[in-house]
Coordinates of C-alpha atoms in Angstrom, one line a residue:
Chain A
Q3 CA 30.7 17.6 102.1
V4 CA 28.3 19.8 104.0
Q5 CA 29.3 23.5 103.8
L6 CA 27.6 26.7 104.9
V7 CA 29.2 29.8 103.4
Q8 CA 28.1 33.2 104.6
S9 CA 28.1 36.6 103.0
G10 CA 30.8 39.1 103.8
A11 CA 31.3 41.7 106.6
E12 CA 28.9 44.6 106.8
V13 CA 29.2 48.1 108.4
K14 CA 25.9 49.8 109.1
K15 CA 24.7 52.9 110.8
P16 CA 22.3 52.9 113.8
G17 CA 18.7 52.5 112.6
A18 CA 19.6 50.7 109.4
S19 CA 19.0 47.1 108.4
V20 CA 21.3 44.2 107.5
K21 CA 20.6 41.0 105.7
V22 CA 23.1 38.1 106.1
A23 CA 23.1 35.2 103.6
C24 CA 24.1 31.6 104.3
K25 CA 24.5 29.4 101.3
A26 CA 24.3 25.6 101.9
S27 CA 25.8 22.8 99.9
G28 CA 26.5 19.1 100.2
Y29 CA 23.1 18.1 101.5
A30 CA 19.3 18.4 100.7
I31 CA 18.2 21.6 102.5
S32 CA 14.6 20.4 102.2
D33 CA 15.5 17.9 105.0
Y34 CA 17.0 20.4 107.4
G35 CA 16.5 23.8 109.1
F36 CA 18.7 26.7 109.8
T37 CA 19.4 28.4 113.0
W38 CA 21.1 31.8 113.7
V39 CA 23.3 32.7 116.6
R40 CA 25.4 35.8 117.3
Q41 CA 28.5 36.4 119.3
A42 CA 29.4 39.9 120.4
P43 CA 33.2 40.7 120.5
G44 CA 34.8 38.6 123.3
Q45 CA 31.4 37.3 124.5
G46 CA 29.4 34.2 124.5
F47 CA 26.6 33.1 122.2
E48 CA 23.1 34.4 121.8
W49 CA 20.5 32.3 120.0
M50 CA 18.3 34.3 117.6
G51 CA 15.9 31.7 116.2
W52 CA 15.5 29.0 113.6
I53 CA 13.6 28.3 110.4
G54 CA 12.6 24.8 109.3
P55 CA 12.0 23.5 105.8
D56 CA 8.2 23.1 106.3
I57 CA 5.9 26.1 105.9
G58 CA 5.2 27.8 109.2
N59 CA 8.1 26.2 111.1
I60 CA 9.8 29.3 112.3
K61 CA 10.6 30.6 115.8
Y62 CA 12.3 33.8 116.8
E63 CA 13.8 34.4 120.2
Q64 CA 11.5 36.9 122.1
K65 CA 14.3 39.5 122.4
F66 CA 14.4 39.8 118.6
Q67 CA 10.7 39.6 117.8
G68 CA 9.6 42.4 115.5
R69 CA 13.2 43.2 114.4
V70 CA 14.3 39.9 112.8
T71 CA 13.1 38.0 109.8
M72 CA 14.5 34.6 108.7
T73 CA 13.8 33.2 105.3
T74 CA 15.0 30.4 103.0
D75 CA 15.3 30.4 99.2
T76 CA 15.1 26.7 98.3
S77 CA 15.9 27.4 94.7
T78 CA 19.4 28.6 95.6
G79 CA 19.8 26.7 98.9
T80 CA 20.3 29.9 100.8
A81 CA 19.1 31.1 104.1
Y82 CA 18.8 34.7 105.1
M83 CA 18.6 36.6 108.3
E84 CA 17.5 40.3 108.3
L85 CA 17.9 42.4 111.4
R86 CA 16.3 45.9 111.4
S87 CA 16.6 49.0 113.5
L88 CA 20.2 48.2 114.3
R89 CA 21.7 49.5 117.5
F90 CA 25.3 49.8 118.6
D91 CA 25.0 46.6 120.7
D92 CA 24.0 44.6 117.6
T93 CA 27.7 44.6 116.7
A94 CA 28.6 41.0 116.6
I95 CA 29.6 38.0 114.5
Y96 CA 26.5 36.4 113.1
F97 CA 26.6 32.6 112.5
C98 CA 24.2 30.3 110.7
A99 CA 24.1 26.6 111.5
R100 CA 22.3 23.5 110.4
V101 CA 19.6 21.8 112.6
D102 CA 17.2 19.0 111.9
R103 CA 13.9 19.8 110.3
F104 CA 12.1 20.1 113.7
G105 CA 14.7 22.4 115.3
F106 CA 15.4 20.0 118.1
S107 CA 19.0 19.1 117.4
A108 CA 22.5 20.2 118.0
F109 CA 24.0 22.6 115.6
D110 CA 26.1 20.2 113.5
Y111 CA 27.5 22.4 110.8
W112 CA 28.3 26.1 111.0
G113 CA 29.0 28.9 108.6
Q114 CA 32.2 30.9 109.0
G115 CA 30.4 33.9 110.5
T116 CA 29.6 37.4 109.3
L117 CA 30.9 40.4 111.2
V118 CA 28.2 43.1 111.4
T119 CA 29.5 46.4 112.8
V120 CA 27.1 49.1 113.8
S121 CA 28.9 52.4 113.9
Chain B
E5 CA 15.1 30.3 130.2
I6 CA 17.6 27.5 131.1
V7 CA 20.8 29.0 132.4
L8 CA 24.0 26.9 131.9
T9 CA 26.9 27.5 134.2
Q10 CA 30.3 26.1 133.2
S11 CA 33.2 25.5 135.6
P12 CA 36.0 26.1 135.9
A13 CA 36.2 29.2 133.7
T14 CA 39.8 28.4 132.9
L15 CA 41.7 25.2 133.1
S16 CA 45.5 25.3 132.8
L17 CA 46.9 21.9 131.8
S18 CA 49.8 20.3 129.9
P19 CA 49.6 18.1 126.8
G20 CA 48.9 14.5 127.7
E21 CA 46.8 15.5 130.8
R22 CA 43.1 14.9 131.4
A23 CA 40.6 17.8 131.2
T24 CA 37.3 17.6 132.9
L25 CA 34.8 20.4 132.2
S26 CA 31.5 20.8 134.0
C27 CA 28.1 22.3 132.9
R28 CA 25.3 22.7 135.3
A29 CA 21.8 23.6 134.2
S30 CA 19.3 25.7 136.2
Q31 CA 16.6 23.1 135.4
G32 CA 16.5 19.6 134.0
I33 CA 17.3 19.3 130.3
S34 CA 14.7 17.2 128.5
S35 CA 15.9 14.1 126.6
N36 CA 19.5 15.0 127.5
Y37 CA 19.5 17.6 124.7
L38 CA 22.9 18.9 125.7
A39 CA 25.8 19.6 123.3
W40 CA 29.4 20.5 123.6
Y41 CA 31.3 22.7 121.1
Q42 CA 34.9 23.7 120.7
Q43 CA 35.8 27.2 119.4
K44 CA 39.3 28.4 118.4
P45 CA 40.1 32.1 117.9
G46 CA 38.7 33.5 114.7
Q47 CA 36.8 30.3 113.9
A48 CA 33.2 29.0 114.1
P49 CA 32.3 26.5 116.8
R50 CA 32.7 22.8 116.0
L51 CA 30.2 20.3 117.4
L52 CA 31.9 17.7 119.6
I53 CA 29.1 16.0 121.5
Y54 CA 25.3 15.8 121.2
G55 CA 22.7 14.1 123.2
A56 CA 25.0 14.5 126.2
S57 CA 27.3 11.6 125.3
S58 CA 27.3 10.9 121.5
R59 CA 30.3 12.0 119.6
A60 CA 29.8 14.0 116.4
T61 CA 31.1 12.8 113.1
G62 CA 34.9 12.8 112.9
I63 CA 35.5 13.6 116.6
P64 CA 38.3 11.6 118.2
D65 CA 37.5 9.2 121.0
R66 CA 39.6 11.1 123.5
F67 CA 36.5 13.4 123.8
S68 CA 33.6 12.0 125.8
G69 CA 30.5 13.4 127.3
S70 CA 28.4 12.2 130.3
G71 CA 25.7 13.3 132.6
S72 CA 21.9 13.8 132.7
G73 CA 19.3 16.0 134.2
T74 CA 21.1 19.1 135.3
D75 CA 24.8 18.0 135.5
F76 CA 26.9 17.3 132.5
T77 CA 30.6 16.7 131.9
L78 CA 33.0 16.9 129.0
T79 CA 36.2 14.9 129.4
I80 CA 39.3 15.1 127.2
S81 CA 41.3 12.0 128.1
R82 CA 44.7 13.1 126.9
L83 CA 45.1 16.7 125.7
E84 CA 46.8 17.2 122.4
A85 CA 48.1 20.6 121.2
E86 CA 45.1 21.2 119.0
D87 CA 42.7 20.8 122.0
F88 CA 43.6 24.1 123.7
A89 CA 40.6 26.2 122.9
V90 CA 37.3 27.4 124.5
Y91 CA 34.5 24.9 125.1
Y92 CA 30.8 25.7 125.3
C93 CA 27.9 23.6 126.5
Q94 CA 24.5 24.3 124.9
Q95 CA 21.0 23.0 125.5
Y96 CA 18.6 22.5 122.6
G97 CA 15.6 21.0 124.4
A98 CA 13.9 24.2 125.3
S99 CA 13.4 27.7 123.9
P100 CA 15.4 29.8 123.9
R101 CA 18.4 27.6 123.1
T102 CA 21.1 28.7 125.5
F103 CA 24.8 28.4 125.9
G104 CA 27.2 28.3 128.8
Q105 CA 29.6 31.2 129.2
G106 CA 32.5 29.0 128.0
A107 CA 35.5 27.4 129.6
K108 CA 39.0 28.0 128.3
V109 CA 41.5 25.1 128.3
E110 CA 45.0 26.7 128.2
I111 CA 48.5 25.4 128.2

């Protein structure tokens, strides 16, 4: 069955970086992309961007341009999201989710979320 | 960016009743690229509906979606205990992808 398993919770100081992992299993990651979404405590969702399986298929939300990098390691089936220059308001649960290879699909499977606390 | 406004913010109902949730977009959503998710406390969202009206794998048929353009609806025909949760609409036809603010269905 399709599963996305994320890395554990992180506590970081302002100005530091965090890298969240999302390991996929149960399907061929070469056929799908990954998207990243965050949810601040008690708040709604904020889309950060997506990365497709084809070279060059990557789009970051403008708000995060210059601070975020999304990558995929096809050898391990793992996607990564690195966020730099952390601020207090980056404290949130970060989710990865699966999308189709073109990024134009609903988010059909989600990781369990990774709490990143900036303190 | 496309702003999605959900109403009502909270719906207080009893098991067995019908729930109707609305999602209005600030501009038309191309190809009806509108999804609905359910989220329970401490959990990741679960996809219920995509393409405005198609049920995701394993979703019971008491969940249905309808609408087009700027107005969309999620209907739960007969609420069961496990349906009390927060529901979000989301558009995936334009960047940035955006979500509604959520609607809580409570007992």
